[in-house]
Amino acid sequence: MRTGTRPVTVLVEVLAGILFFALIILSVLLHECGHFIPAKIFGVKVTEFFAGFGPKMWSVERGETEYGFKWIPLGGYVRLVGMYPAEVHHRHANKLTKLADEARAAEAEEITDADRGRLFSDKPVWQRLIIMSGGILTNLLLAFLLFWGVFGIYGRPAETTTVAAVTPCVQMARTQECSSDDPPAPAARAGLQPGDRIVSFNGEQVESWSQLQELIRDNGDGGVRLEVERDGHLVALKPTRTILNEMPDINNPGRSVKVGYLGFSPTMVIVHSGPGDTVSQMWVMSQQSLSALARLPVLTWNVASDMVTGKTRDVNSPMSIVGASRVAGDIAGNGQLTFGDKVASGTSLLGGLNLFLFWFNVVPLPPMDGGHIAGAIYEACKRRIFRLAGKPDPGPADTAMMLPVAWVIGVLMLAMGLILVVADVVSPVKIF
């Protein structure tokens, strides 16, 4: 590297990281706009619109709403007045109902007579559903537009059913070279060659790489009959058997699973795709996001353990927005990537973050948006059942009863967020 090049690279990485961080904050603000705009349209009183949590960094008041930024950039919120129904009567009093009543009383202190009819809980269920789903749908729309832009303009790498290379031996997951003790791979035994296009697997016509990959993995150690197109002719290869081998899990690449193994790599091409393919790819990524979300506490614990013990950080481990910004900086500073590569990678990273935020907020537990959506749906269903049964209206669902759940999840989210921020500073993910 030439003298003076490294400082320039560092500057590029820092500036790119800051830009990406700003784009994340913009995504957060757009998410909150998804709540704020329909709330205003439906006449709900909104007193705060903030990006971040904790002490105020900067704010300004416009009308009845205070807009601003707070020092802990781990999300954002809009404060809708009257989130809890004002009048709820419980048959039996206990600690939980007392806690709910106290929360309701605290909220009532800022409610005036002029606010009646403008409270969130006063609005019909369909309006509350639109308000609470607006944020997560904004994240989903942003993810779709970002991925569609990348796939349509830059393209995306896609595997085909044409063979690029045949592995001469059975390799364990993530190994690179064969040894004399490794047995021949099933593909090599069958006579598969580079350039062959696999057209059928055990008599089933093969249309795509994803289909073929699933057929191979699900075959375990069963028999295989392959038919390929070679030099314009259909060729039936020698029967062989797939074997069970440890390979990366498709939905969780950081984890290995035992699946059927054939032993070849597919040819890669660049595909320029439209909205339909974008939706299909987002569903594949969503399965990976849901897998990571279900294991997020465990994955965060693993990150903390690896950081304490000095173990190298798993490239597939979860990151905070600090870590995502560092990765964006690393991409921008990589001299082997073209400008188009960098823009496409950074845009895809931002799209993936918005897609994860969508699924994260869909979780039907408070304080996530999905928790409020679940409460509104529960209320609508309960009222409908009572109406059909000829019973009196049971009244609004007391969402304040879920406060202990919201507190536990809130503390867990804060702890995981702090762990990931520290890990992203001390032991960041290295993609190069």
XYZ file of C-alpha atoms in Angstrom:
432
model
C 0.000 0.000 0.000
C 1.332 3.441 -0.926
C 2.335 5.890 1.816
C -0.609 8.024 2.806
C -3.200 5.605 1.449
C -4.150 4.121 4.836
C -5.183 7.457 6.439
C -7.404 8.144 3.422
C -8.951 4.685 3.724
C -9.614 5.211 7.426
C -11.270 8.548 6.650
C -13.471 6.898 4.016
C -14.438 4.138 6.472
C -15.326 6.650 9.197
C -17.354 8.878 6.882
C -19.174 5.890 5.380
C -19.931 4.549 8.859
C -21.336 7.927 9.914
C -23.422 8.147 6.721
C -24.802 4.648 7.264
C -25.584 5.455 10.892
C -27.486 8.548 9.700
C -29.446 6.383 7.251
C -30.386 4.037 10.104
C -31.654 7.015 12.109
C -33.595 8.108 9.019
C -35.155 4.639 8.848
C -36.161 4.979 12.505
C -37.722 8.387 11.846
C -39.630 7.032 8.853
C -40.861 4.144 11.023
C -42.159 6.646 13.559
C -43.751 8.663 10.741
C -45.672 5.494 9.933
C -47.316 5.850 13.370
C -47.369 9.636 13.526
C -49.074 10.452 10.215
C -52.131 8.173 10.589
C -52.415 9.194 14.266
C -52.645 12.825 13.191
C -55.085 11.969 10.399
C -57.375 10.186 12.878
C -57.119 13.050 15.387
C -55.068 11.324 18.104
C -53.153 13.705 20.366
C -49.405 13.188 19.902
C -47.140 14.980 22.394
C -43.673 13.627 21.459
C -41.817 12.461 18.348
C -38.264 11.388 19.162
C -35.421 9.406 17.668
C -33.484 7.683 20.445
C -34.045 7.276 24.169
C -32.685 8.750 27.378
C -31.729 12.408 27.957
C -32.653 14.930 25.287
C -29.992 15.969 22.807
C -32.139 18.505 20.947
C -35.828 19.238 20.573
C -38.282 21.780 19.249
C -42.010 22.223 19.857
C -44.463 22.646 17.009
C -48.049 22.918 18.125
C -48.851 20.228 20.685
C -45.945 17.981 19.630
C -42.283 18.083 20.699
C -39.850 16.786 18.047
C -36.243 15.871 18.731
C -33.334 13.515 19.282
C -32.144 11.705 22.405
C -28.678 10.489 23.266
C -29.214 6.709 23.119
C -29.781 5.906 19.411
C -31.328 2.466 19.891
C -34.718 3.217 18.370
C -37.344 5.913 18.572
C -40.931 6.578 19.568
C -44.010 8.750 19.228
C -46.040 9.380 22.350
C -49.728 8.845 21.721
C -51.891 10.149 24.557
C -54.314 7.632 26.048
C -52.671 4.332 25.190
C -54.526 2.666 28.072
C -58.345 2.668 28.257
C -59.524 5.245 30.809
C -62.273 3.262 32.508
C -61.846 -0.456 33.107
C -63.599 -2.419 35.843
C -62.080 -5.660 37.113
C -64.114 -8.328 38.895
C -61.240 -9.236 41.172
C -58.562 -6.856 42.417
C -54.986 -8.080 42.723
C -51.456 -6.770 42.398
C -51.621 -6.845 38.618
C -54.875 -4.897 38.395
C -53.517 -2.415 40.956
C -50.422 -1.908 38.825
C -52.578 -1.362 35.737
C -54.755 1.156 37.580
C -51.682 3.058 38.771
C -50.359 3.278 35.206
C -53.756 4.460 34.026
C -53.898 7.095 36.784
C -50.406 8.349 35.928
C -51.365 8.716 32.286
C -54.619 10.467 33.234
C -52.688 13.302 34.894
C -51.816 14.791 31.501
C -55.260 14.235 29.987
C -57.675 17.175 29.995
C -61.356 17.334 29.209
C -60.456 18.795 25.795
C -58.575 15.564 24.994
C -61.660 13.363 25.287
C -62.301 11.757 21.948
C -58.666 12.349 20.920
C -57.208 9.574 23.052
C -55.686 6.573 21.302
C -57.935 4.241 23.303
C -61.007 6.234 22.198
C -60.450 5.373 18.556
C -62.100 2.386 16.873
C -60.065 -0.784 16.535
C -59.520 -0.404 12.776
C -57.929 3.017 13.271
C -55.693 1.738 16.080
C -54.572 -1.140 13.854
C -53.630 1.261 11.062
C -51.733 3.524 13.466
C -49.754 0.698 15.102
C -49.046 -1.204 11.880
C -47.921 1.934 10.027
C -44.393 1.790 11.447
C -43.650 -1.840 10.683
C -45.184 -1.581 7.208
C -42.916 1.416 6.570
C -39.869 -0.743 7.403
C -41.169 -3.478 5.088
C -41.725 -0.983 2.270
C -38.243 0.511 2.748
C -36.683 -2.968 2.650
C -38.589 -3.806 -0.535
C -37.606 -0.564 -2.301
C -33.949 -0.887 -1.287
C -33.667 -4.521 -2.385
C -35.621 -3.904 -5.578
C -33.277 -1.038 -6.424
C -30.217 -3.243 -5.895
C -31.601 -6.318 -7.680
C -33.029 -4.329 -10.577
C -30.127 -1.930 -11.224
C -27.016 -3.698 -9.941
C -28.321 -7.253 -9.959
C -27.822 -10.057 -7.480
C -25.628 -13.151 -7.577
C -27.669 -16.305 -8.148
C -26.733 -19.967 -8.226
C -27.739 -22.022 -11.255
C -28.127 -25.745 -11.845
C -24.987 -25.726 -14.021
C -21.929 -27.263 -12.355
C -18.955 -24.952 -11.791
C -16.662 -27.455 -10.045
C -16.837 -30.989 -8.679
C -15.342 -31.681 -5.267
C -13.009 -34.670 -5.556
C -13.582 -35.826 -1.958
C -16.019 -35.630 0.914
C -15.266 -32.389 2.737
C -16.562 -31.463 6.144
C -18.281 -28.098 6.515
C -15.967 -25.137 5.843
C -12.873 -27.221 4.987
C -10.957 -26.227 1.884
C -8.669 -29.095 0.874
C -8.926 -32.855 0.462
C -6.614 -35.230 2.266
C -5.617 -38.758 1.317
C -7.962 -40.115 3.982
C -11.067 -38.399 2.542
C -13.334 -40.707 0.467
C -14.429 -39.642 -3.058
C -17.435 -37.321 -3.154
C -20.708 -38.806 -4.462
C -20.754 -36.364 -7.405
C -17.267 -37.455 -8.458
C -18.252 -41.134 -8.226
C -21.281 -40.475 -10.434
C -19.104 -38.848 -13.109
C -20.494 -35.305 -12.787
C -18.354 -32.779 -14.711
C -17.957 -28.978 -14.748
C -20.328 -27.507 -17.335
C -23.016 -30.167 -16.811
C -26.512 -28.778 -16.263
C -28.480 -30.988 -13.883
C -31.956 -31.515 -15.326
C -33.372 -34.226 -13.026
C -32.730 -35.670 -9.567
C -34.182 -39.129 -8.909
C -36.609 -38.617 -11.775
C -37.834 -35.199 -10.588
C -37.315 -32.349 -13.057
C -35.017 -29.670 -11.664
C -36.042 -26.064 -12.359
C -33.880 -24.033 -9.952
C -30.873 -24.196 -7.672
C -32.999 -23.771 -4.539
C -35.097 -26.782 -5.556
C -31.993 -28.872 -6.297
C -30.322 -27.862 -3.045
C -33.402 -28.899 -1.091
C -33.585 -32.244 -2.927
C -29.949 -33.018 -2.155
C -30.173 -32.024 1.507
C -33.421 -33.918 2.094
C -32.021 -37.052 0.425
C -29.839 -37.853 3.433
C -27.762 -40.932 2.609
C -30.197 -42.215 -0.026
C -29.615 -43.342 -3.585
C -29.265 -40.779 -6.400
C -29.932 -40.949 -10.129
C -28.797 -37.813 -11.934
C -29.571 -36.763 -15.490
C -27.573 -33.886 -16.952
C -27.342 -31.911 -20.157
C -23.791 -32.194 -21.533
C -22.735 -30.666 -24.858
C -26.364 -30.466 -25.926
C -27.174 -34.092 -25.080
C -28.991 -35.655 -22.156
C -26.724 -38.001 -20.204
C -27.767 -40.361 -17.407
C -24.922 -40.559 -14.873
C -23.830 -43.619 -12.915
C -26.089 -44.152 -9.865
C -24.564 -43.016 -6.584
C -25.610 -42.170 -3.032
C -25.586 -38.892 -1.198
C -24.037 -39.030 2.257
C -24.817 -37.258 5.511
C -22.378 -34.411 6.069
C -22.217 -31.354 8.302
C -23.044 -28.241 6.287
C -24.092 -24.672 7.209
C -27.788 -24.321 8.019
C -29.512 -22.328 5.250
C -31.545 -20.236 7.707
C -28.760 -19.971 10.271
C -25.348 -20.037 8.538
C -23.534 -19.875 11.870
C -24.875 -23.329 12.758
C -23.999 -26.657 11.130
C -26.555 -29.377 10.403
C -26.292 -32.921 9.063
C -27.839 -33.069 5.610
C -27.449 -34.901 2.329
C -24.222 -34.043 0.503
C -23.373 -34.527 -3.182
C -20.130 -32.585 -3.584
C -20.167 -29.903 -6.273
C -20.483 -26.114 -6.507
C -22.965 -24.316 -8.796
C -22.169 -21.704 -11.412
C -22.961 -18.157 -10.292
C -24.595 -15.553 -12.531
C -25.767 -11.979 -12.006
C -29.562 -11.702 -12.219
C -31.401 -8.425 -12.791
C -34.817 -9.027 -11.323
C -38.138 -7.294 -10.802
C -40.541 -6.916 -7.885
C -41.700 -10.544 -7.931
C -38.203 -11.946 -7.516
C -37.480 -9.275 -4.894
C -40.435 -10.478 -2.806
C -39.250 -14.076 -3.216
C -35.722 -13.220 -2.075
C -37.073 -11.184 0.845
C -39.030 -14.231 1.992
C -35.827 -16.304 1.988
C -34.093 -13.566 3.988
C -37.120 -13.355 6.293
C -36.743 -17.024 7.196
C -33.152 -16.294 8.201
C -34.270 -13.209 10.164
C -36.962 -15.174 11.998
C -34.476 -17.906 12.851
C -32.062 -15.306 14.255
C -34.873 -13.511 16.100
C -36.047 -16.720 17.790
C -32.498 -17.352 19.027
C -31.527 -13.718 19.697
C -30.999 -14.069 23.482
C -28.837 -17.181 22.955
C -26.906 -15.574 20.094
C -26.301 -12.454 22.194
C -25.079 -14.610 25.065
C -22.655 -16.321 22.658
C -21.372 -12.911 21.528
C -20.766 -11.896 25.161
C -19.052 -15.211 25.917
C -16.785 -14.974 22.865
C -15.903 -11.373 23.745
C -14.934 -12.290 27.326
C -12.911 -15.344 26.297
C -11.238 -13.581 23.359
C -12.701 -15.933 20.764
C -13.009 -14.616 17.200
C -16.425 -13.067 16.547
C -18.717 -15.162 14.334
C -19.379 -13.261 11.108
C -23.042 -14.326 11.328
C -23.527 -13.091 14.894
C -26.077 -10.329 15.638
C -24.920 -6.704 15.582
C -26.109 -3.402 16.958
C -26.458 -0.362 14.720
C -22.898 0.481 15.755
C -21.693 -2.832 14.339
C -23.742 -2.418 11.160
C -22.210 1.037 10.684
C -18.710 -0.400 11.140
C -19.432 -3.078 8.540
C -20.652 -0.373 6.148
C -17.391 1.488 6.775
C -15.349 -1.660 6.075
C -17.207 -2.119 2.790
C -16.556 1.483 1.760
C -12.858 1.211 2.602
C -12.231 -2.051 0.738
C -10.025 -1.260 -2.248
C -10.911 -4.497 -4.067
C -14.558 -3.485 -4.489
C -15.828 -1.170 -7.213
C -17.937 1.852 -6.341
C -21.022 -0.030 -7.590
C -20.147 -3.010 -5.386
C -19.905 -0.734 -2.349
C -23.184 1.071 -3.003
C -25.026 -2.212 -3.658
C -23.578 -3.870 -0.540
C -24.359 -0.895 1.689
C -27.876 -0.598 0.292
C -28.495 -4.322 0.800
C -27.201 -4.036 4.375
C -29.665 -1.212 5.056
C -32.455 -3.212 3.402
C -31.662 -6.231 5.566
C -31.736 -4.074 8.691
C -35.181 -2.698 7.793
C -36.448 -6.211 7.082
C -35.209 -7.401 10.481
C -36.824 -4.379 12.182
C -40.108 -5.311 10.497
C -40.081 -8.835 11.904
C -38.747 -7.679 15.275
C -41.666 -5.272 15.712
C -44.201 -7.844 14.484
C -43.592 -9.922 17.639
C -47.025 -9.871 19.371
C -45.724 -8.759 22.762
C -45.379 -5.266 24.255
C -43.516 -2.947 23.955
C -43.205 -3.967 20.281
C -45.819 -2.685 17.832
C -47.071 -6.233 17.421
C -48.063 -6.253 21.098
C -50.396 -3.281 20.606
C -51.743 -4.820 17.402
C -52.430 -8.089 19.243
C -54.261 -6.156 21.991
C -56.519 -4.417 19.455
C -57.286 -7.693 17.665
C -58.038 -9.404 20.999
C -60.455 -6.599 21.894
C -62.240 -6.814 18.535
C -62.575 -10.601 18.773
C -63.816 -10.484 22.383
C -66.447 -7.866 21.581
C -67.552 -9.844 18.538
C -67.936 -13.069 20.536
C -69.917 -11.295 23.265
C -72.174 -9.688 20.642
C -72.870 -13.043 18.959
C -73.598 -14.598 22.357
C -76.076 -11.823 23.171
C -73.998 -10.592 26.105
C -73.328 -6.944 27.042
C -70.294 -5.222 25.526
C -67.271 -6.264 27.682
C -65.604 -2.897 27.048
C -62.040 -2.232 25.896
C -59.211 -4.667 26.524
C -57.064 -3.513 29.430
C -53.672 -3.407 27.722
C -52.170 -1.939 30.908
C -52.311 -5.483 32.335
C -49.407 -6.347 30.036
C -47.084 -3.785 31.652
C -44.978 -6.406 33.523
C -44.362 -8.196 30.215
C -43.369 -4.907 28.577
C -40.943 -4.138 31.410
C -39.284 -7.562 31.311
C -38.882 -7.451 27.535
C -37.715 -3.830 27.711
C -34.988 -4.685 30.218
C -33.953 -7.718 28.141
C -33.765 -5.589 24.983
C -31.700 -2.933 26.766
C -29.276 -5.536 28.136
C -28.869 -7.246 24.753
C -28.440 -3.874 23.048
C -25.686 -2.803 25.444
C -23.871 -6.144 25.097
C -23.919 -5.904 21.297
C -22.763 -2.264 21.304
C -19.812 -3.118 23.558
C -18.974 -6.183 21.450
C -19.171 -4.132 18.243
C -16.593 -1.746 19.690
C -14.291 -4.280 21.361
C -14.664 -7.255 19.010
C -16.375 -6.120 15.798
C -17.579 -8.401 13.025
C -14.948 -8.723 10.278
C -16.368 -9.510 6.832
C -13.039 -9.210 4.991
